[in-house]
């Protein structure tokens, strides 16, 4: 038997102790990885929401403030339809400090061919849109043609298939990347397309359009503010001078979500720190107790002629093997849990939740692996050092 | 009688002991000089607490003396680095410590062969271990774990482990305590045989009967050797 096999024999002959240490390291790795990824997903989700709401100020009809709330449509994914006169677009564009404007058109479907639940269709003007297009461009490079729709990732229906909205056959040209927000349950079309859908909806008696002409309405105006101006000032300006509309800085809309995200992140963070402190404390105790329990066995090894360095290598190898296995298990379980409970977490938190990119996940996993694999070996190395300061003749007396 | 192999000169070791008033130093071993010769079996006797184990540990390079030196074939043990001392102890000094000292993760065979694999490989380890186990009457226990063994069997494992590297010196601390007559005889014969092969053997014991196997008997009292120092 090679001396180098001794740590493995020790592990194998103490299955209970080994299993305990492996589980402890696994808990450590799990808490660290799951916690970090959860926090990262929340922040990523918030970021993605802010990007989707890319405008600095959103102008909606005053009625949207009370009826189907703008925030509900934008943040919670409750389908809604509200309209104001298209001339608002030009009026708002004239306001000082407004750099760019683009209209959006909202149409809530009833039970359409594709979905058993109502979804939100959002029309954009491909020529001026600066919020939705960059996102669509990641999945679909061409311009949206008549009766083309792009769907969020939660909508059933593969690209190339068609869906019916109010009797109009629409072609799904692309499916969008996940955003972790309510927009994942929406469909997007050009202004041209959505006007046709509106007309059709009115004809079918599914929509009243507030008796307006579909060609002469918009639902919201998205505003980009010029440098040197504050979104809140411009919103105030519009609220003061433009009748019948309601302007809101999008920051104020997402601030509730941002608060939720930072609250949840802080809680997860605190939980992770608590689990870490606890697990590290237990691990340090366990790995150094290992040393004390076996003081006599180590002394016996010294009696046989093992040097201090050899003893350290035995305990460190032992701790490293157990830790590596534990860390790997913890990381695997954490990754599986996140994949399996991703959706459940999202709805339980009712906050935007978007997993970070694969690269980030790998990076975080590697860092977690290294950190949680090191606690045991470091502790063991320290206790071995402490142990080897005592003459073996002394430790032999300790029965 | 052969040459002096292991020599301790002016050895002193003191410990603190909580006294009635304050902690107080006392000499567990005080100014002891001993010489062990190859082929000689030497018994060290004395009542419990007289300093026998302390002296043996110092001679084995396991306990640094406060004063004095231990030299093995002229090499000062405590002047060596840990690495060198460990190697030397592995190759030249077989220690049988007091009590039970088998490693519980290893089988009897693995316990005995372990010293051969510590500092480079030794040849024909397998045969050597087999014949030692045979000689000590524990060959059938080769694959057993220490938890399955009796006290006498464990002691024989410790002896086999000390003999396996064929060391120049064997230091045995009470190898026959709590053994029955039959086992005592087995152990004593093994140690005696080792000395007949030319090894220097020091046998620490407080049993009068065991001393009959020795070539020379030293007596220790209160940290000093009071009888049997080599003339
Ligand atoms: N590490 C130690 N710390 C304190 N006292 C010790 C230590 N080692 C030995 N002693 C004391 O030294 C004396 C001699 O011990 P020891 O050499 O074990 O005696 P023996 O082996 O002859 O029974 C005893 O009184 C013992 O209590
Ligand atoms: Mg003793």
XYZ file of C-alpha atoms and ligand atoms in Angstrom:
658
model
C 0.000 0.000 0.000
C 1.396 3.334 -1.100
C 1.637 5.958 1.659
C -0.247 8.304 -0.660
C -3.285 6.052 -0.395
C -3.617 6.638 3.339
C -5.982 9.649 3.029
C -8.294 7.635 0.789
C -8.308 4.719 3.234
C -9.140 7.158 6.028
C -12.059 8.511 4.009
C -13.339 5.068 3.093
C -13.086 3.666 6.628
C -14.976 6.587 8.167
C -18.036 6.771 5.912
C -20.151 8.633 8.457
C -17.609 11.345 9.094
C -16.792 11.601 5.390
C -20.461 11.912 4.426
C -20.978 14.604 7.045
C -18.052 16.669 5.820
C -19.071 16.241 2.185
C -22.607 17.388 3.011
C -21.348 20.407 4.911
C -19.207 21.523 1.996
C -22.131 20.855 -0.337
C -24.382 23.126 1.740
C -21.703 25.788 1.641
C -21.331 25.596 -2.131
C -25.086 25.410 -2.661
C -25.797 28.476 -0.537
C -23.091 30.471 -2.197
C -23.985 29.584 -5.766
C -27.768 29.632 -5.431
C -27.653 32.888 -3.494
C -25.282 34.595 -5.882
C -27.215 33.477 -8.945
C -30.513 34.506 -7.413
C -29.261 37.964 -6.600
C -27.678 38.239 -10.027
C -30.921 37.102 -11.690
C -32.907 39.734 -9.827
C -30.501 42.492 -10.802
C -30.330 41.227 -14.348
C -34.125 41.162 -14.489
C -34.352 44.743 -13.253
C -31.738 45.844 -15.762
C -33.627 44.140 -18.541
C -36.890 45.730 -17.431
C -35.300 49.176 -17.425
C -33.927 48.564 -20.883
C -37.321 47.429 -22.200
C -38.891 50.535 -20.732
C -35.974 52.270 -22.449
C -37.731 55.615 -22.680
C -36.976 58.352 -20.168
C -40.561 59.596 -20.077
C -43.715 57.784 -21.109
C -46.833 59.741 -22.100
C -50.179 57.977 -21.867
C -53.791 59.164 -22.020
C -55.076 60.461 -18.709
C -57.639 57.668 -18.700
C -54.824 55.095 -18.470
C -54.045 56.438 -15.040
C -57.312 55.140 -13.675
C -58.692 52.483 -15.999
C -56.288 49.850 -17.213
C -53.316 51.207 -15.475
C -50.204 51.942 -17.533
C -48.024 50.437 -14.862
C -50.078 47.270 -14.882
C -49.626 46.942 -18.609
C -45.960 47.763 -18.541
C -44.891 45.970 -15.375
C -47.420 43.311 -14.525
C -48.374 42.187 -18.017
C -52.091 42.789 -17.554
C -53.334 43.260 -21.112
C -54.906 46.633 -21.675
C -55.958 48.991 -24.419
C -56.033 52.771 -24.185
C -55.737 55.457 -26.789
C -55.188 59.160 -27.343
C -55.088 61.368 -30.387
C -52.073 60.813 -32.632
C -51.422 64.546 -32.775
C -50.052 64.297 -29.217
C -46.945 62.833 -30.818
C -46.121 66.115 -32.578
C -47.140 68.239 -29.605
C -44.847 66.351 -27.299
C -42.001 66.396 -29.797
C -42.097 70.215 -29.661
C -41.487 70.318 -25.894
C -38.088 71.695 -25.050
C -35.583 69.009 -24.030
C -37.322 66.194 -25.882
C -34.784 64.572 -28.141
C -36.723 61.751 -29.698
C -40.316 60.496 -29.663
C -41.874 57.249 -30.810
C -45.443 56.002 -30.527
C -46.623 52.652 -29.196
C -49.986 51.051 -29.803
C -51.550 48.655 -27.297
C -54.177 46.129 -28.148
C -55.371 43.478 -25.726
C -56.581 40.347 -27.477
C -59.514 38.361 -26.350
C -59.250 34.608 -26.822
C -57.155 34.409 -29.965
C -56.224 31.319 -31.903
C -52.842 31.066 -30.358
C -53.524 31.571 -26.713
C -56.120 30.529 -24.267
C -55.452 33.674 -22.293
C -55.537 37.297 -23.364
C -52.206 38.677 -24.417
C -50.929 42.143 -25.064
C -50.045 43.119 -28.610
C -47.755 46.093 -28.799
C -47.378 48.029 -32.027
C -44.263 50.038 -32.696
C -43.174 52.432 -35.391
C -40.095 50.774 -36.895
C -38.808 54.117 -38.181
C -38.664 55.876 -34.828
C -38.775 53.157 -32.189
C -35.755 53.083 -29.901
C -36.944 50.803 -27.097
C -38.259 47.562 -28.541
C -36.366 47.389 -31.849
C -32.879 46.825 -30.434
C -34.286 43.874 -28.524
C -36.146 42.491 -31.556
C -33.000 42.940 -33.637
C -31.298 40.291 -31.524
C -33.765 37.668 -32.758
C -34.914 39.081 -36.080
C -32.788 41.165 -38.408
C -35.330 42.147 -41.081
C -37.966 44.827 -40.907
C -41.382 43.772 -39.622
C -43.710 43.465 -42.623
C -47.489 43.639 -42.738
C -49.034 40.944 -40.538
C -45.677 39.939 -39.162
C -45.449 39.496 -35.398
C -42.573 38.842 -33.075
C -43.540 37.064 -29.867
C -42.135 37.032 -26.372
C -40.556 33.852 -25.127
C -43.566 32.808 -23.033
C -45.954 32.778 -26.012
C -46.552 29.386 -27.579
C -46.034 29.120 -31.314
C -42.782 28.617 -33.177
C -41.366 31.044 -35.722
C -42.791 30.261 -39.154
C -46.219 29.304 -37.826
C -49.213 31.586 -37.938
C -51.594 32.853 -35.305
C -54.986 34.468 -35.609
C -55.757 37.733 -33.925
C -59.318 38.965 -34.484
C -59.572 36.898 -37.616
C -56.384 38.193 -39.113
C -53.779 35.607 -39.952
C -50.408 36.767 -38.613
C -47.044 35.181 -39.236
C -44.718 34.643 -36.271
C -41.338 35.690 -37.649
C -39.283 35.391 -34.503
C -39.359 34.609 -30.831
C -37.617 37.051 -28.489
C -34.960 36.424 -25.864
C -36.200 36.086 -22.341
C -36.366 39.330 -20.382
C -37.755 38.008 -17.156
C -40.442 40.722 -17.370
C -44.098 40.795 -18.353
C -43.031 41.589 -21.920
C -42.169 37.906 -22.283
C -45.913 37.380 -22.611
C -46.514 40.027 -25.266
C -46.428 40.088 -29.072
C -44.982 42.876 -31.158
C -46.011 44.164 -34.553
C -45.493 47.195 -36.762
C -47.900 50.151 -36.539
C -49.289 49.151 -39.902
C -50.163 45.667 -38.726
C -51.661 46.720 -35.440
C -53.943 49.240 -37.163
C -55.316 46.461 -39.279
C -55.856 44.338 -36.186
C -57.627 47.250 -34.503
C -59.972 47.705 -37.456
C -60.683 44.006 -37.476
C -61.340 43.979 -33.750
C -63.836 46.814 -34.118
C -65.557 45.024 -36.994
C -65.861 41.876 -34.911
C -67.227 43.889 -32.038
C -64.343 42.855 -29.782
C -63.049 46.365 -29.320
C -64.666 49.785 -29.276
C -61.393 51.729 -29.649
C -63.245 54.386 -27.622
C -64.958 55.099 -30.956
C -61.737 56.524 -32.342
C -60.328 56.011 -35.816
C -57.535 53.431 -35.583
C -55.523 55.484 -38.043
C -55.566 58.544 -35.800
C -54.622 57.163 -32.391
C -51.579 56.147 -30.402
C -51.461 54.488 -26.951
C -48.273 55.931 -25.525
C -45.500 58.192 -26.622
C -42.006 57.097 -25.625
C -39.680 60.030 -25.057
C -35.919 60.175 -24.998
C -34.694 63.236 -23.151
C -31.887 65.373 -24.555
C -28.662 65.686 -22.593
C -28.799 68.279 -19.865
C -32.531 67.881 -19.199
C -34.165 65.955 -16.422
C -36.867 63.442 -17.198
C -38.969 64.579 -14.237
C -38.855 68.226 -15.380
C -39.999 67.267 -18.842
C -42.764 65.083 -17.457
C -43.917 67.996 -15.285
C -43.765 70.310 -18.271
C -45.939 67.990 -20.358
C -48.409 67.400 -17.536
C -48.743 71.141 -17.167
C -49.101 72.131 -20.793
C -50.584 69.209 -22.708
C -54.186 68.431 -21.989
C -55.630 64.979 -21.593
C -52.340 63.180 -21.132
C -50.309 61.878 -18.292
C -46.506 61.903 -18.470
C -44.453 59.767 -16.156
C -40.700 59.386 -15.849
C -40.078 55.665 -16.297
C -37.663 55.679 -13.365
C -40.563 56.393 -11.071
C -42.424 53.447 -12.580
C -39.583 51.011 -12.033
C -38.556 52.382 -8.671
C -41.060 50.112 -6.929
C -39.589 47.133 -8.740
C -36.062 48.348 -8.038
C -36.900 48.612 -4.346
C -38.317 45.103 -4.445
C -35.212 43.829 -6.170
C -32.790 45.460 -3.789
C -34.874 44.301 -0.830
C -34.950 40.729 -2.071
C -31.262 40.853 -2.996
C -30.389 42.118 0.439
C -32.404 39.358 2.053
C -30.854 36.673 -0.124
C -27.445 38.213 0.512
C -27.957 38.149 4.255
C -29.202 34.594 4.084
C -26.143 33.549 2.101
C -23.800 35.280 4.530
C -25.582 33.624 7.456
C -25.409 30.167 5.870
C -21.790 30.757 5.009
C -20.790 31.842 8.477
C -22.611 28.895 9.974
C -21.251 26.354 7.492
C -17.711 27.713 7.713
C -17.872 27.628 11.502
C -19.147 24.035 11.496
C -16.582 23.038 8.874
C -13.709 24.619 10.767
C -14.890 22.856 13.913
C -15.345 19.564 12.051
C -12.036 19.633 10.237
C -10.046 20.714 13.275
C -11.864 18.231 15.497
C -10.749 15.637 12.988
C -7.268 16.696 13.936
C -7.764 16.504 17.674
C -9.574 13.174 17.564
C -6.748 11.750 15.586
C -3.882 13.366 17.436
C -2.792 9.972 18.625
C -2.940 8.403 15.185
C -0.817 11.231 13.851
C 1.674 10.703 16.651
C 1.812 7.036 15.703
C 2.571 8.009 12.100
C 5.379 10.215 13.381
C 6.663 7.284 15.454
C 6.828 5.226 12.257
C 8.871 7.968 10.618
C 6.399 10.245 8.849
C 7.715 13.799 8.625
C 5.612 16.857 9.444
C 5.248 17.552 5.760
C 3.951 14.037 5.098
C 1.390 14.382 7.874
C 0.179 17.708 6.531
C -0.160 16.228 3.101
C -2.287 13.378 4.481
C -4.762 15.696 6.218
C -4.827 18.223 3.390
C -5.387 15.567 0.739
C -8.168 14.085 2.835
C -9.875 17.446 3.319
C -9.375 18.387 -0.321
C -10.941 15.165 -1.628
C -13.986 15.533 0.621
C -14.307 19.234 -0.202
C -14.006 18.792 -3.950
C -16.742 16.156 -3.939
C -18.919 18.257 -1.629
C -18.448 21.422 -3.664
C -19.263 19.606 -6.895
C -22.457 18.151 -5.411
C -23.528 21.500 -3.969
C -22.964 23.257 -7.277
C -24.798 20.623 -9.293
C -27.772 20.688 -6.945
C -27.849 24.493 -7.002
C -27.748 24.614 -10.800
C -30.453 21.954 -11.127
C -32.631 23.717 -8.562
C -32.303 27.022 -10.385
C -33.202 25.462 -13.705
C -36.151 23.575 -12.200
C -37.508 26.316 -9.960
C -36.634 29.305 -12.108
C -40.285 29.885 -13.005
C -41.579 29.180 -9.537
C -39.092 31.622 -8.044
C -40.038 34.265 -10.545
C -43.722 34.067 -9.746
C -43.130 33.676 -6.010
C -41.017 36.812 -5.919
C -43.213 38.611 -8.475
C -40.140 40.473 -9.516
C -38.348 40.400 -12.853
C -36.048 37.409 -12.711
C -33.590 36.769 -15.508
C -30.751 34.266 -15.207
C -27.365 35.728 -16.056
C -25.578 34.555 -19.190
C -24.041 31.082 -19.418
C -20.567 32.573 -19.145
C -21.420 34.328 -15.903
C -22.983 31.175 -14.482
C -19.846 29.197 -15.302
C -17.654 31.888 -13.772
C -19.697 32.077 -10.574
C -19.711 28.266 -10.361
C -15.944 28.098 -10.729
C -15.375 30.760 -8.077
C -17.826 28.974 -5.765
C -16.089 25.674 -6.401
C -12.668 27.065 -5.580
C -13.778 28.951 -2.467
C -15.803 26.141 -0.948
C -13.100 23.591 -1.768
C -10.539 25.632 0.128
C -12.154 25.972 3.556
C -11.538 22.360 4.600
C -7.944 22.025 3.390
C -6.984 25.404 4.898
C -8.506 24.510 8.251
C -6.855 21.098 8.198
C -3.520 22.602 7.224
C -3.739 25.006 10.165
C -4.684 22.286 12.620
C -1.928 20.031 11.252
C 0.539 22.871 11.753
C -0.673 23.416 15.274
C -0.460 19.695 15.900
C 3.041 19.261 14.564
C 4.383 21.939 16.911
C 3.948 19.402 19.710
C 6.514 16.635 20.042
C 4.972 13.287 19.083
C 6.189 11.944 22.410
C 3.773 14.383 24.074
C 0.753 13.650 21.887
C 1.259 9.912 22.404
C 0.355 10.395 26.064
C -3.063 11.798 25.166
C -5.227 8.723 25.127
C 28.273 -7.632 22.833
C 28.454 -5.237 19.845
C 29.211 -1.564 19.510
C 27.248 1.222 21.080
C 24.488 2.158 18.621
C 22.334 4.569 20.542
C 23.698 6.821 23.205
C 21.903 9.270 25.449
C 24.107 11.672 27.389
C 23.106 13.986 30.235
C 19.405 13.822 29.346
C 17.006 16.022 31.249
C 13.324 16.709 30.720
C 11.167 18.708 33.071
C 7.444 19.366 33.089
C 5.170 21.786 34.864
C 2.948 20.336 37.461
C 0.170 22.236 39.182
C 1.303 22.336 42.791
C -0.405 23.346 45.978
C 0.598 26.978 45.587
C 1.685 27.538 41.980
C 2.833 25.620 38.912
C 6.192 24.090 39.658
C 8.791 22.509 37.412
C 9.968 19.038 38.208
C 12.404 16.754 36.425
C 10.692 13.721 34.881
C 14.143 12.649 33.712
C 17.195 14.142 35.422
C 20.696 13.837 34.059
C 20.440 10.362 32.590
C 23.090 8.773 30.410
C 22.518 5.421 28.729
C 24.151 3.428 25.972
C 22.501 0.667 23.950
C 24.650 -1.869 22.174
C 23.821 -3.931 19.152
C 22.797 -7.460 20.020
C 22.006 -6.496 23.591
C 18.587 -6.677 25.143
C 18.313 -4.187 27.923
C 15.409 -3.900 30.353
C 14.460 -0.596 31.957
C 12.426 -1.076 35.100
C 10.879 1.195 37.676
C 7.564 2.068 39.115
C 4.975 4.046 37.315
C 5.852 7.722 36.982
C 9.584 7.192 37.365
C 10.281 8.658 33.903
C 10.723 5.532 31.776
C 8.459 6.582 28.918
C 9.869 10.094 28.919
C 13.381 8.697 28.588
C 12.345 6.234 25.870
C 10.673 8.980 23.848
C 13.762 11.141 24.053
C 15.913 8.226 22.900
C 13.506 7.656 20.003
C 13.802 11.209 18.748
C 10.167 11.832 19.635
C 10.617 14.227 22.544
C 13.141 17.042 22.565
C 15.234 16.931 25.752
C 15.761 20.096 27.767
C 19.383 19.162 28.177
C 21.680 16.488 26.804
C 22.039 14.733 23.503
C 20.951 11.516 21.835
C 23.179 10.115 19.158
C 22.588 7.228 16.816
C 25.855 5.862 15.428
C 27.431 9.216 16.229
C 24.646 11.269 14.611
C 23.060 13.821 16.978
C 19.308 13.208 16.537
C 18.079 16.587 17.729
C 20.503 18.462 15.487
C 18.763 17.021 12.424
C 15.988 18.644 10.448
C 12.515 17.188 10.882
C 12.776 15.626 7.447
C 16.132 13.947 8.187
C 15.179 12.864 11.703
C 11.922 11.350 10.401
C 13.785 9.440 7.727
C 16.345 8.196 10.236
C 13.670 7.134 12.709
C 11.832 5.374 9.920
C 14.885 3.423 8.853
C 16.878 2.863 12.021
C 14.604 3.081 15.055
C 11.660 0.764 15.635
C 9.398 2.144 18.360
C 6.631 0.208 20.071
C 4.748 2.889 21.990
C 2.760 2.323 25.137
C -0.863 1.356 24.598
C -2.669 0.551 21.391
C -1.327 2.293 18.375
C -2.686 0.606 15.262
C -4.156 2.869 12.557
C -7.837 2.069 12.377
C -8.289 2.791 8.688
C -5.799 0.113 7.710
C -5.785 -3.667 7.853
C -3.197 -5.527 9.891
C -1.130 -6.097 6.779
C -1.298 -2.460 5.726
C -0.424 -1.278 9.237
C 2.684 -3.402 9.239
C 3.846 -2.546 5.739
C 3.257 1.212 6.082
C 6.732 2.130 7.428
C 8.281 0.543 4.327
C 6.500 3.034 2.056
C 7.242 6.250 3.836
C 10.614 7.259 2.491
C 11.045 5.605 -0.857
C 10.174 2.005 -1.632
C 11.705 -0.963 0.157
C 12.126 -4.237 -1.729
C 10.238 -7.484 -1.070
C 7.953 -5.807 1.435
C 5.240 -8.363 0.884
C 7.356 -11.362 1.807
C 8.880 -9.594 4.766
C 5.498 -8.656 6.218
C 4.151 -12.169 5.608
C 7.009 -13.864 7.387
C 6.844 -11.413 10.316
C 3.115 -12.002 10.739
C 3.794 -15.709 10.537
C 6.530 -15.503 13.164
C 4.276 -13.526 15.524
C 1.350 -15.873 14.960
C -1.023 -13.328 13.426
C -0.815 -14.399 9.782
C -4.538 -15.270 9.637
C -5.377 -11.740 10.752
C -3.610 -10.195 7.795
C -6.801 -8.719 6.312
C -8.541 -7.944 9.594
C -9.002 -4.409 10.885
C -7.623 -3.378 14.305
C -11.112 -3.055 15.766
C -11.501 -6.811 15.342
C -8.324 -7.677 17.273
C -7.598 -8.513 20.896
C -5.103 -6.577 23.020
C -2.400 -9.206 22.594
C -2.876 -9.312 18.852
C -2.713 -5.528 18.583
C 0.538 -5.538 20.528
C 1.987 -8.108 18.141
C 0.945 -5.919 15.207
C 2.843 -3.024 16.773
C 5.900 -5.241 17.182
C 5.733 -6.440 13.585
C 5.448 -2.832 12.470
C 8.550 -1.891 14.466
C 10.553 -4.824 13.135
C 9.554 -4.619 9.485
C 12.183 -2.091 8.411
C 14.868 -4.116 10.232
C 15.986 -1.201 12.399
C 19.249 -1.010 14.339
C 17.411 -0.050 17.511
C 14.135 -1.238 18.976
C 12.515 0.731 21.764
C 9.525 -1.021 23.363
C 7.408 0.727 25.999
C 5.628 -1.795 28.222
C 4.920 -4.187 25.342
C 3.559 -6.852 27.665
C 1.348 -4.866 29.990
C -2.161 -6.356 30.206
C -1.127 -9.476 28.246
C -1.636 -13.050 29.419
C 1.351 -15.359 29.978
C 1.132 -16.947 26.583
C 1.124 -13.615 24.771
C 3.842 -12.244 27.030
C 6.074 -15.107 26.071
C 5.364 -14.632 22.374
C 6.224 -10.937 22.532
C 9.326 -11.472 24.632
C 10.626 -14.151 22.328
C 10.133 -11.911 19.336
C 12.081 -9.084 20.958
C 14.769 -11.432 22.106
C 15.073 -12.859 18.616
C 15.444 -9.342 17.265
C 18.303 -8.682 19.624
C 19.914 -11.967 18.645
C 19.817 -10.740 15.067
C 22.060 -7.901 16.191
C 19.617 -5.159 17.056
C 19.877 -3.041 20.164
C 16.694 -3.570 22.155
C 15.442 -1.455 25.041
C 12.505 -2.960 26.875
C 10.631 -0.747 29.296
C 8.637 -2.753 31.794
C 7.604 -2.902 35.382
C 7.150 -6.655 35.384
C 9.864 -8.606 37.127
C 9.226 -11.692 35.001
C 9.850 -9.872 31.754
C 13.244 -8.822 32.974
C 14.446 -12.394 32.945
C 14.720 -12.189 29.161
C 17.108 -9.234 29.337
C 20.891 -9.236 29.169
C 21.019 -6.206 31.430
C 18.531 -4.605 33.774
C 18.457 -0.884 34.585
C 16.323 0.561 37.347
C 14.863 4.006 37.333
C 13.534 6.038 40.215
C 12.337 9.630 40.267
C 13.906 10.407 36.905
C 17.295 8.903 37.594
C 18.851 5.573 36.752
C 19.763 4.076 40.071
C 21.038 0.686 39.009
C 22.432 -1.097 35.972
C 24.178 1.775 34.211
C 26.848 0.317 32.036
C 30.149 0.281 33.763
N 3.719 15.971 28.930
C 3.775 15.896 30.260
N 3.307 16.921 31.004
C 3.371 16.882 32.350
N 3.853 15.856 33.039
C 4.341 14.810 32.344
C 4.317 14.773 30.930
N 4.875 13.619 30.512
C 5.204 12.950 31.640
N 4.895 13.665 32.740
C 5.142 13.283 34.140
O 6.457 12.860 34.215
C 6.560 11.745 35.081
C 7.191 10.563 34.335
O 6.254 10.108 33.373
P 6.546 8.826 32.496
O 7.846 9.018 31.821
O 5.375 8.626 31.631
O 6.636 7.714 33.593
P 6.604 6.130 33.429
O 6.598 5.797 31.992
O 7.832 5.669 34.138
O 5.376 5.676 34.113
C 5.171 11.440 35.556
O 5.018 12.037 36.830
C 4.295 12.114 34.565
O 3.113 12.535 35.154
Mg 5.244 4.785 30.822
